[in-house]
Amino acid sequence: MNSENIKSELISEVQKLLNRPENKIGGNSSGLEKIKAMSEHIGKADNFSKKIVDLLNEILVKNNVEFKDEKEKDDLIEYLKPTITELIQKFILND
């Protein structure tokens, strides 16, 4: 499985997480309720980023991806960083 396929599968799986009701900020709230909901939501970003890492690990195991060396693994991580950052931003911005 190449880096692009790993990235595509990760995006697909994370999108499923983003679409879960518990990962949305209540649309009916307003004023202070909305600010409180947004604050709580942003506080969950750390857990969400851990879920992304867990999903990535699941994808690698499921597809029997093995790295030749640490450099190959580091290269994949560097390749995925912008995508992971974008996914976390989507979560925070509630897109």
PDB file of N, CA and C in Angstrom:
ATOM      1  N   MET A   1       0.857  -1.171   0.000  1.00  0.00           N
ATOM      2  CA  MET A   1       0.000   0.000   0.000  1.00  0.00           C
ATOM      3  C   MET A   1       0.901   1.231   0.000  1.00  0.00           C
ATOM      4  N   ASN A   2       0.679   2.117  -0.951  1.00  0.00           N
ATOM      5  CA  ASN A   2       1.531   3.293  -1.036  1.00  0.00           C
ATOM      6  C   ASN A   2       0.993   4.435  -0.166  1.00  0.00           C
ATOM      7  N   SER A   3       1.773   5.479  -0.052  1.00  0.00           N
ATOM      8  CA  SER A   3       1.440   6.609   0.819  1.00  0.00           C
ATOM      9  C   SER A   3       0.121   7.264   0.432  1.00  0.00           C
ATOM     10  N   GLU A   4      -0.123   7.390  -0.844  1.00  0.00           N
ATOM     11  CA  GLU A   4      -1.356   8.026  -1.299  1.00  0.00           C
ATOM     12  C   GLU A   4      -2.579   7.201  -0.905  1.00  0.00           C
ATOM     13  N   ASN A   5      -2.487   5.884  -1.006  1.00  0.00           N
ATOM     14  CA  ASN A   5      -3.603   5.021  -0.599  1.00  0.00           C
ATOM     15  C   ASN A   5      -3.841   5.091   0.906  1.00  0.00           C
ATOM     16  N   ILE A   6      -2.759   5.135   1.664  1.00  0.00           N
ATOM     17  CA  ILE A   6      -2.874   5.261   3.122  1.00  0.00           C
ATOM     18  C   ILE A   6      -3.571   6.574   3.447  1.00  0.00           C
ATOM     19  N   LYS A   7      -3.147   7.639   2.799  1.00  0.00           N
ATOM     20  CA  LYS A   7      -3.733   8.961   3.012  1.00  0.00           C
ATOM     21  C   LYS A   7      -5.222   8.947   2.672  1.00  0.00           C
ATOM     22  N   SER A   8      -5.584   8.378   1.546  1.00  0.00           N
ATOM     23  CA  SER A   8      -6.994   8.327   1.127  1.00  0.00           C
ATOM     24  C   SER A   8      -7.849   7.563   2.119  1.00  0.00           C
ATOM     25  N   GLU A   9      -7.343   6.435   2.559  1.00  0.00           N
ATOM     26  CA  GLU A   9      -8.105   5.641   3.524  1.00  0.00           C
ATOM     27  C   GLU A   9      -8.223   6.366   4.856  1.00  0.00           C
ATOM     28  N   LEU A  10      -7.157   7.032   5.280  1.00  0.00           N
ATOM     29  CA  LEU A  10      -7.201   7.784   6.528  1.00  0.00           C
ATOM     30  C   LEU A  10      -8.228   8.907   6.436  1.00  0.00           C
ATOM     31  N   ILE A  11      -8.230   9.640   5.346  1.00  0.00           N
ATOM     32  CA  ILE A  11      -9.197  10.719   5.163  1.00  0.00           C
ATOM     33  C   ILE A  11     -10.620  10.169   5.214  1.00  0.00           C
ATOM     34  N   SER A  12     -10.844   9.068   4.555  1.00  0.00           N
ATOM     35  CA  SER A  12     -12.172   8.455   4.537  1.00  0.00           C
ATOM     36  C   SER A  12     -12.632   8.067   5.941  1.00  0.00           C
ATOM     37  N   GLU A  13     -11.743   7.439   6.692  1.00  0.00           N
ATOM     38  CA  GLU A  13     -12.094   6.997   8.042  1.00  0.00           C
ATOM     39  C   GLU A  13     -12.304   8.186   8.990  1.00  0.00           C
ATOM     40  N   VAL A  14     -11.473   9.199   8.874  1.00  0.00           N
ATOM     41  CA  VAL A  14     -11.615  10.367   9.736  1.00  0.00           C
ATOM     42  C   VAL A  14     -12.880  11.134   9.378  1.00  0.00           C
ATOM     43  N   GLN A  15     -13.226  11.177   8.107  1.00  0.00           N
ATOM     44  CA  GLN A  15     -14.459  11.844   7.699  1.00  0.00           C
ATOM     45  C   GLN A  15     -15.663  11.192   8.373  1.00  0.00           C
ATOM     46  N   LYS A  16     -15.627   9.887   8.531  1.00  0.00           N
ATOM     47  CA  LYS A  16     -16.704   9.194   9.253  1.00  0.00           C
ATOM     48  C   LYS A  16     -16.787   9.681  10.687  1.00  0.00           C
ATOM     49  N   LEU A  17     -15.623   9.882  11.317  1.00  0.00           N
ATOM     50  CA  LEU A  17     -15.601  10.419  12.683  1.00  0.00           C
ATOM     51  C   LEU A  17     -16.170  11.835  12.729  1.00  0.00           C
ATOM     52  N   LEU A  18     -15.772  12.644  11.762  1.00  0.00           N
ATOM     53  CA  LEU A  18     -16.237  14.027  11.724  1.00  0.00           C
ATOM     54  C   LEU A  18     -17.750  14.117  11.579  1.00  0.00           C
ATOM     55  N   ASN A  19     -18.340  13.142  10.920  1.00  0.00           N
ATOM     56  CA  ASN A  19     -19.780  13.163  10.667  1.00  0.00           C
ATOM     57  C   ASN A  19     -20.613  12.638  11.831  1.00  0.00           C
ATOM     58  N   ARG A  20     -19.960  12.084  12.842  1.00  0.00           N
ATOM     59  CA  ARG A  20     -20.712  11.586  14.000  1.00  0.00           C
ATOM     60  C   ARG A  20     -21.344  12.755  14.758  1.00  0.00           C
ATOM     61  N   PRO A  21     -22.569  12.562  15.222  1.00  0.00           N
ATOM     62  CA  PRO A  21     -23.252  13.651  15.949  1.00  0.00           C
ATOM     63  C   PRO A  21     -22.468  14.154  17.164  1.00  0.00           C
ATOM     64  N   GLU A  22     -21.771  13.283  17.852  1.00  0.00           N
ATOM     65  CA  GLU A  22     -21.042  13.710  19.052  1.00  0.00           C
ATOM     66  C   GLU A  22     -19.842  14.604  18.719  1.00  0.00           C
ATOM     67  N   ASN A  23     -19.480  14.683  17.453  1.00  0.00           N
ATOM     68  CA  ASN A  23     -18.370  15.537  17.037  1.00  0.00           C
ATOM     69  C   ASN A  23     -18.852  16.841  16.404  1.00  0.00           C
ATOM     70  N   LYS A  24     -20.118  17.132  16.570  1.00  0.00           N
ATOM     71  CA  LYS A  24     -20.694  18.370  16.037  1.00  0.00           C
ATOM     72  C   LYS A  24     -21.061  19.295  17.193  1.00  0.00           C
ATOM     73  N   ILE A  25     -20.961  20.587  16.936  1.00  0.00           N
ATOM     74  CA  ILE A  25     -21.413  21.577  17.912  1.00  0.00           C
ATOM     75  C   ILE A  25     -22.891  21.784  17.665  1.00  0.00           C
ATOM     76  N   GLY A  26     -23.657  21.794  18.738  1.00  0.00           N
ATOM     77  CA  GLY A  26     -25.100  21.973  18.616  1.00  0.00           C
ATOM     78  C   GLY A  26     -25.462  23.213  17.824  1.00  0.00           C
ATOM     79  N   GLY A  27     -26.211  23.049  16.768  1.00  0.00           N
ATOM     80  CA  GLY A  27     -26.582  24.149  15.887  1.00  0.00           C
ATOM     81  C   GLY A  27     -27.694  25.024  16.444  1.00  0.00           C
ATOM     82  N   ASN A  28     -28.436  24.521  17.418  1.00  0.00           N
ATOM     83  CA  ASN A  28     -29.573  25.273  17.945  1.00  0.00           C
ATOM     84  C   ASN A  28     -29.195  26.212  19.076  1.00  0.00           C
ATOM     85  N   SER A  29     -28.001  26.082  19.609  1.00  0.00           N
ATOM     86  CA  SER A  29     -27.612  26.920  20.726  1.00  0.00           C
ATOM     87  C   SER A  29     -27.194  28.303  20.226  1.00  0.00           C
ATOM     88  N   SER A  30     -27.265  29.276  21.140  1.00  0.00           N
ATOM     89  CA  SER A  30     -26.873  30.633  20.763  1.00  0.00           C
ATOM     90  C   SER A  30     -26.249  31.326  21.962  1.00  0.00           C
ATOM     91  N   GLY A  31     -25.596  32.427  21.716  1.00  0.00           N
ATOM     92  CA  GLY A  31     -25.012  33.223  22.785  1.00  0.00           C
ATOM     93  C   GLY A  31     -24.014  32.447  23.614  1.00  0.00           C
ATOM     94  N   LEU A  32     -24.177  32.539  24.928  1.00  0.00           N
ATOM     95  CA  LEU A  32     -23.250  31.886  25.857  1.00  0.00           C
ATOM     96  C   LEU A  32     -23.268  30.375  25.725  1.00  0.00           C
ATOM     97  N   GLU A  33     -24.419  29.806  25.408  1.00  0.00           N
ATOM     98  CA  GLU A  33     -24.504  28.346  25.225  1.00  0.00           C
ATOM     99  C   GLU A  33     -23.603  27.903  24.079  1.00  0.00           C
ATOM    100  N   LYS A  34     -23.621  28.673  23.002  1.00  0.00           N
ATOM    101  CA  LYS A  34     -22.800  28.330  21.840  1.00  0.00           C
ATOM    102  C   LYS A  34     -21.316  28.485  22.169  1.00  0.00           C
ATOM    103  N   ILE A  35     -20.952  29.533  22.886  1.00  0.00           N
ATOM    104  CA  ILE A  35     -19.553  29.730  23.275  1.00  0.00           C
ATOM    105  C   ILE A  35     -19.090  28.584  24.164  1.00  0.00           C
ATOM    106  N   LYS A  36     -19.927  28.188  25.108  1.00  0.00           N
ATOM    107  CA  LYS A  36     -19.581  27.068  25.988  1.00  0.00           C
ATOM    108  C   LYS A  36     -19.440  25.776  25.175  1.00  0.00           C
ATOM    109  N   ALA A  37     -20.359  25.546  24.248  1.00  0.00           N
ATOM    110  CA  ALA A  37     -20.301  24.345  23.410  1.00  0.00           C
ATOM    111  C   ALA A  37     -19.034  24.348  22.563  1.00  0.00           C
ATOM    112  N   MET A  38     -18.670  25.508  22.016  1.00  0.00           N
ATOM    113  CA  MET A  38     -17.464  25.605  21.207  1.00  0.00           C
ATOM    114  C   MET A  38     -16.217  25.349  22.056  1.00  0.00           C
ATOM    115  N   SER A  39     -16.201  25.893  23.260  1.00  0.00           N
ATOM    116  CA  SER A  39     -15.068  25.692  24.159  1.00  0.00           C
ATOM    117  C   SER A  39     -14.892  24.217  24.490  1.00  0.00           C
ATOM    118  N   GLU A  40     -15.978  23.542  24.800  1.00  0.00           N
ATOM    119  CA  GLU A  40     -15.926  22.108  25.094  1.00  0.00           C
ATOM    120  C   GLU A  40     -15.468  21.327  23.872  1.00  0.00           C
ATOM    121  N   HIS A  41     -15.948  21.734  22.720  1.00  0.00           N
ATOM    122  CA  HIS A  41     -15.593  21.060  21.467  1.00  0.00           C
ATOM    123  C   HIS A  41     -14.090  21.181  21.203  1.00  0.00           C
ATOM    124  N   ILE A  42     -13.559  22.377  21.350  1.00  0.00           N
ATOM    125  CA  ILE A  42     -12.125  22.593  21.127  1.00  0.00           C
ATOM    126  C   ILE A  42     -11.309  21.793  22.132  1.00  0.00           C
ATOM    127  N   GLY A  43     -11.807  21.656  23.342  1.00  0.00           N
ATOM    128  CA  GLY A  43     -11.129  20.851  24.353  1.00  0.00           C
ATOM    129  C   GLY A  43     -11.030  19.387  23.977  1.00  0.00           C
ATOM    130  N   LYS A  44     -11.896  18.946  23.087  1.00  0.00           N
ATOM    131  CA  LYS A  44     -11.881  17.552  22.646  1.00  0.00           C
ATOM    132  C   LYS A  44     -10.920  17.306  21.486  1.00  0.00           C
ATOM    133  N   ALA A  45     -10.279  18.357  20.983  1.00  0.00           N
ATOM    134  CA  ALA A  45      -9.398  18.232  19.816  1.00  0.00           C
ATOM    135  C   ALA A  45      -8.224  17.298  20.083  1.00  0.00           C
ATOM    136  N   ASP A  46      -7.694  17.306  21.298  1.00  0.00           N
ATOM    137  CA  ASP A  46      -6.576  16.434  21.624  1.00  0.00           C
ATOM    138  C   ASP A  46      -6.987  14.962  21.509  1.00  0.00           C
ATOM    139  N   ASN A  47      -8.160  14.643  22.034  1.00  0.00           N
ATOM    140  CA  ASN A  47      -8.666  13.268  21.913  1.00  0.00           C
ATOM    141  C   ASN A  47      -8.922  12.903  20.458  1.00  0.00           C
ATOM    142  N   PHE A  48      -9.407  13.871  19.692  1.00  0.00           N
ATOM    143  CA  PHE A  48      -9.667  13.621  18.280  1.00  0.00           C
ATOM    144  C   PHE A  48      -8.364  13.329  17.539  1.00  0.00           C
ATOM    145  N   SER A  49      -7.319  14.079  17.846  1.00  0.00           N
ATOM    146  CA  SER A  49      -6.028  13.835  17.176  1.00  0.00           C
ATOM    147  C   SER A  49      -5.487  12.455  17.548  1.00  0.00           C
ATOM    148  N   LYS A  50      -5.729  12.014  18.772  1.00  0.00           N
ATOM    149  CA  LYS A  50      -5.311  10.658  19.175  1.00  0.00           C
ATOM    150  C   LYS A  50      -6.101   9.604  18.404  1.00  0.00           C
ATOM    151  N   LYS A  51      -7.374   9.886  18.151  1.00  0.00           N
ATOM    152  CA  LYS A  51      -8.190   8.962  17.358  1.00  0.00           C
ATOM    153  C   LYS A  51      -7.648   8.844  15.936  1.00  0.00           C
ATOM    154  N   ILE A  52      -7.157   9.955  15.396  1.00  0.00           N
ATOM    155  CA  ILE A  52      -6.581   9.924  14.053  1.00  0.00           C
ATOM    156  C   ILE A  52      -5.352   9.026  14.032  1.00  0.00           C
ATOM    157  N   VAL A  53      -4.502   9.163  15.036  1.00  0.00           N
ATOM    158  CA  VAL A  53      -3.301   8.317  15.118  1.00  0.00           C
ATOM    159  C   VAL A  53      -3.704   6.851  15.256  1.00  0.00           C
ATOM    160  N   ASP A  54      -4.707   6.581  16.079  1.00  0.00           N
ATOM    161  CA  ASP A  54      -5.189   5.201  16.237  1.00  0.00           C
ATOM    162  C   ASP A  54      -5.716   4.654  14.907  1.00  0.00           C
ATOM    163  N   LEU A  55      -6.461   5.471  14.178  1.00  0.00           N
ATOM    164  CA  LEU A  55      -6.972   5.043  12.870  1.00  0.00           C
ATOM    165  C   LEU A  55      -5.833   4.762  11.904  1.00  0.00           C
ATOM    166  N   LEU A  56      -4.827   5.617  11.907  1.00  0.00           N
ATOM    167  CA  LEU A  56      -3.670   5.405  11.046  1.00  0.00           C
ATOM    168  C   LEU A  56      -3.007   4.077  11.383  1.00  0.00           C
ATOM    169  N   ASN A  57      -2.809   3.817  12.653  1.00  0.00           N
ATOM    170  CA  ASN A  57      -2.200   2.549  13.058  1.00  0.00           C
ATOM    171  C   ASN A  57      -3.056   1.356  12.634  1.00  0.00           C
ATOM    172  N   GLU A  58      -4.369   1.479  12.764  1.00  0.00           N
ATOM    173  CA  GLU A  58      -5.265   0.400  12.328  1.00  0.00           C
ATOM    174  C   GLU A  58      -5.136   0.149  10.831  1.00  0.00           C
ATOM    175  N   ILE A  59      -5.068   1.219  10.058  1.00  0.00           N
ATOM    176  CA  ILE A  59      -4.925   1.093   8.609  1.00  0.00           C
ATOM    177  C   ILE A  59      -3.621   0.388   8.263  1.00  0.00           C
ATOM    178  N   LEU A  60      -2.547   0.772   8.931  1.00  0.00           N
ATOM    179  CA  LEU A  60      -1.240   0.157   8.663  1.00  0.00           C
ATOM    180  C   LEU A  60      -1.246  -1.326   9.009  1.00  0.00           C
ATOM    181  N   VAL A  61      -1.840  -1.676  10.144  1.00  0.00           N
ATOM    182  CA  VAL A  61      -1.897  -3.083  10.558  1.00  0.00           C
ATOM    183  C   VAL A  61      -2.799  -3.877   9.622  1.00  0.00           C
ATOM    184  N   LYS A  62      -3.970  -3.324   9.333  1.00  0.00           N
ATOM    185  CA  LYS A  62      -4.940  -4.010   8.470  1.00  0.00           C
ATOM    186  C   LYS A  62      -4.349  -4.329   7.096  1.00  0.00           C
ATOM    187  N   ASN A  63      -3.510  -3.435   6.608  1.00  0.00           N
ATOM    188  CA  ASN A  63      -2.934  -3.607   5.275  1.00  0.00           C
ATOM    189  C   ASN A  63      -1.518  -4.176   5.311  1.00  0.00           C
ATOM    190  N   ASN A  64      -1.129  -4.679   6.474  1.00  0.00           N
ATOM    191  CA  ASN A  64       0.188  -5.298   6.646  1.00  0.00           C
ATOM    192  C   ASN A  64       1.332  -4.416   6.151  1.00  0.00           C
ATOM    193  N   VAL A  65       1.241  -3.126   6.451  1.00  0.00           N
ATOM    194  CA  VAL A  65       2.289  -2.191   6.047  1.00  0.00           C
ATOM    195  C   VAL A  65       3.451  -2.317   7.028  1.00  0.00           C
ATOM    196  N   GLU A  66       4.590  -2.600   6.491  1.00  0.00           N
ATOM    197  CA  GLU A  66       5.810  -2.690   7.294  1.00  0.00           C
ATOM    198  C   GLU A  66       6.830  -1.741   6.691  1.00  0.00           C
ATOM    199  N   PHE A  67       7.569  -1.088   7.551  1.00  0.00           N
ATOM    200  CA  PHE A  67       8.570  -0.125   7.106  1.00  0.00           C
ATOM    201  C   PHE A  67       9.935  -0.764   7.066  1.00  0.00           C
ATOM    202  N   LYS A  68      10.700  -0.420   6.028  1.00  0.00           N
ATOM    203  CA  LYS A  68      12.065  -0.943   5.901  1.00  0.00           C
ATOM    204  C   LYS A  68      12.948  -0.409   7.010  1.00  0.00           C
ATOM    205  N   ASP A  69      12.715   0.859   7.347  1.00  0.00           N
ATOM    206  CA  ASP A  69      13.535   1.499   8.368  1.00  0.00           C
ATOM    207  C   ASP A  69      12.781   2.710   8.925  1.00  0.00           C
ATOM    208  N   GLU A  70      13.385   3.377   9.887  1.00  0.00           N
ATOM    209  CA  GLU A  70      12.756   4.533  10.519  1.00  0.00           C
ATOM    210  C   GLU A  70      12.560   5.682   9.525  1.00  0.00           C
ATOM    211  N   LYS A  71      13.457   5.803   8.581  1.00  0.00           N
ATOM    212  CA  LYS A  71      13.348   6.883   7.595  1.00  0.00           C
ATOM    213  C   LYS A  71      12.069   6.731   6.775  1.00  0.00           C
ATOM    214  N   GLU A  72      11.765   5.515   6.380  1.00  0.00           N
ATOM    215  CA  GLU A  72      10.551   5.284   5.600  1.00  0.00           C
ATOM    216  C   GLU A  72       9.312   5.657   6.421  1.00  0.00           C
ATOM    217  N   LYS A  73       9.307   5.300   7.681  1.00  0.00           N
ATOM    218  CA  LYS A  73       8.199   5.643   8.563  1.00  0.00           C
ATOM    219  C   LYS A  73       8.119   7.165   8.745  1.00  0.00           C
ATOM    220  N   ASP A  74       9.267   7.803   8.966  1.00  0.00           N
ATOM    221  CA  ASP A  74       9.303   9.255   9.133  1.00  0.00           C
ATOM    222  C   ASP A  74       8.841   9.973   7.871  1.00  0.00           C
ATOM    223  N   ASP A  75       9.191   9.429   6.720  1.00  0.00           N
ATOM    224  CA  ASP A  75       8.751  10.016   5.445  1.00  0.00           C
ATOM    225  C   ASP A  75       7.229   9.973   5.324  1.00  0.00           C
ATOM    226  N   LEU A  76       6.627   8.861   5.726  1.00  0.00           N
ATOM    227  CA  LEU A  76       5.166   8.754   5.681  1.00  0.00           C
ATOM    228  C   LEU A  76       4.539   9.769   6.632  1.00  0.00           C
ATOM    229  N   ILE A  77       5.081   9.884   7.813  1.00  0.00           N
ATOM    230  CA  ILE A  77       4.550  10.841   8.789  1.00  0.00           C
ATOM    231  C   ILE A  77       4.632  12.264   8.246  1.00  0.00           C
ATOM    232  N   GLU A  78       5.768  12.616   7.662  1.00  0.00           N
ATOM    233  CA  GLU A  78       5.921  13.956   7.076  1.00  0.00           C
ATOM    234  C   GLU A  78       4.926  14.174   5.940  1.00  0.00           C
ATOM    235  N   TYR A  79       4.704  13.146   5.144  1.00  0.00           N
ATOM    236  CA  TYR A  79       3.764  13.224   4.039  1.00  0.00           C
ATOM    237  C   TYR A  79       2.337  13.447   4.552  1.00  0.00           C
ATOM    238  N   LEU A  80       1.994  12.806   5.673  1.00  0.00           N
ATOM    239  CA  LEU A  80       0.633  12.868   6.202  1.00  0.00           C
ATOM    240  C   LEU A  80       0.369  14.087   7.086  1.00  0.00           C
ATOM    241  N   LYS A  81       1.415  14.738   7.579  1.00  0.00           N
ATOM    242  CA  LYS A  81       1.239  15.860   8.512  1.00  0.00           C
ATOM    243  C   LYS A  81       0.269  16.931   8.015  1.00  0.00           C
ATOM    244  N   PRO A  82       0.416  17.421   6.787  1.00  0.00           N
ATOM    245  CA  PRO A  82      -0.535  18.457   6.334  1.00  0.00           C
ATOM    246  C   PRO A  82      -1.983  17.956   6.315  1.00  0.00           C
ATOM    247  N   THR A  83      -2.170  16.720   5.944  1.00  0.00           N
ATOM    248  CA  THR A  83      -3.514  16.144   5.901  1.00  0.00           C
ATOM    249  C   THR A  83      -4.082  16.012   7.304  1.00  0.00           C
ATOM    250  N   ILE A  84      -3.283  15.530   8.219  1.00  0.00           N
ATOM    251  CA  ILE A  84      -3.736  15.376   9.608  1.00  0.00           C
ATOM    252  C   ILE A  84      -4.060  16.738  10.206  1.00  0.00           C
ATOM    253  N   THR A  85      -3.219  17.722   9.932  1.00  0.00           N
ATOM    254  CA  THR A  85      -3.478  19.081  10.419  1.00  0.00           C
ATOM    255  C   THR A  85      -4.797  19.604   9.868  1.00  0.00           C
ATOM    256  N   GLU A  86      -5.032  19.376   8.604  1.00  0.00           N
ATOM    257  CA  GLU A  86      -6.282  19.816   7.978  1.00  0.00           C
ATOM    258  C   GLU A  86      -7.492  19.118   8.604  1.00  0.00           C
ATOM    259  N   LEU A  87      -7.368  17.835   8.900  1.00  0.00           N
ATOM    260  CA  LEU A  87      -8.474  17.092   9.506  1.00  0.00           C
ATOM    261  C   LEU A  87      -8.767  17.592  10.920  1.00  0.00           C
ATOM    262  N   ILE A  88      -7.732  17.909  11.664  1.00  0.00           N
ATOM    263  CA  ILE A  88      -7.923  18.449  13.012  1.00  0.00           C
ATOM    264  C   ILE A  88      -8.577  19.829  12.927  1.00  0.00           C
ATOM    265  N   GLN A  89      -8.163  20.640  11.959  1.00  0.00           N
ATOM    266  CA  GLN A  89      -8.784  21.950  11.762  1.00  0.00           C
ATOM    267  C   GLN A  89     -10.263  21.806  11.417  1.00  0.00           C
ATOM    268  N   LYS A  90     -10.592  20.836  10.590  1.00  0.00           N
ATOM    269  CA  LYS A  90     -11.996  20.585  10.249  1.00  0.00           C
ATOM    270  C   LYS A  90     -12.789  20.259  11.510  1.00  0.00           C
ATOM    271  N   PHE A  91     -12.181  19.454  12.388  1.00  0.00           N
ATOM    272  CA  PHE A  91     -12.858  19.106  13.637  1.00  0.00           C
ATOM    273  C   PHE A  91     -13.077  20.359  14.480  1.00  0.00           C
ATOM    274  N   ILE A  92     -12.025  21.139  14.659  1.00  0.00           N
ATOM    275  CA  ILE A  92     -12.121  22.332  15.510  1.00  0.00           C
ATOM    276  C   ILE A  92     -13.122  23.331  14.937  1.00  0.00           C
ATOM    277  N   LEU A  93     -13.074  23.544  13.625  1.00  0.00           N
ATOM    278  CA  LEU A  93     -13.970  24.507  12.999  1.00  0.00           C
ATOM    279  C   LEU A  93     -15.374  23.947  12.777  1.00  0.00           C
ATOM    280  N   ASN A  94     -15.513  22.648  13.063  1.00  0.00           N
ATOM    281  CA  ASN A  94     -16.800  21.980  12.954  1.00  0.00           C
ATOM    282  C   ASN A  94     -17.345  22.015  11.532  1.00  0.00           C
ATOM    283  N   ASP A  95     -16.434  21.809  10.563  1.00  0.00           N
ATOM    284  CA  ASP A  95     -16.811  21.789   9.134  1.00  0.00           C
ATOM    285  C   ASP A  95     -17.465  20.481   8.764  1.00  0.00           C
TER     286      ASP A  95
END
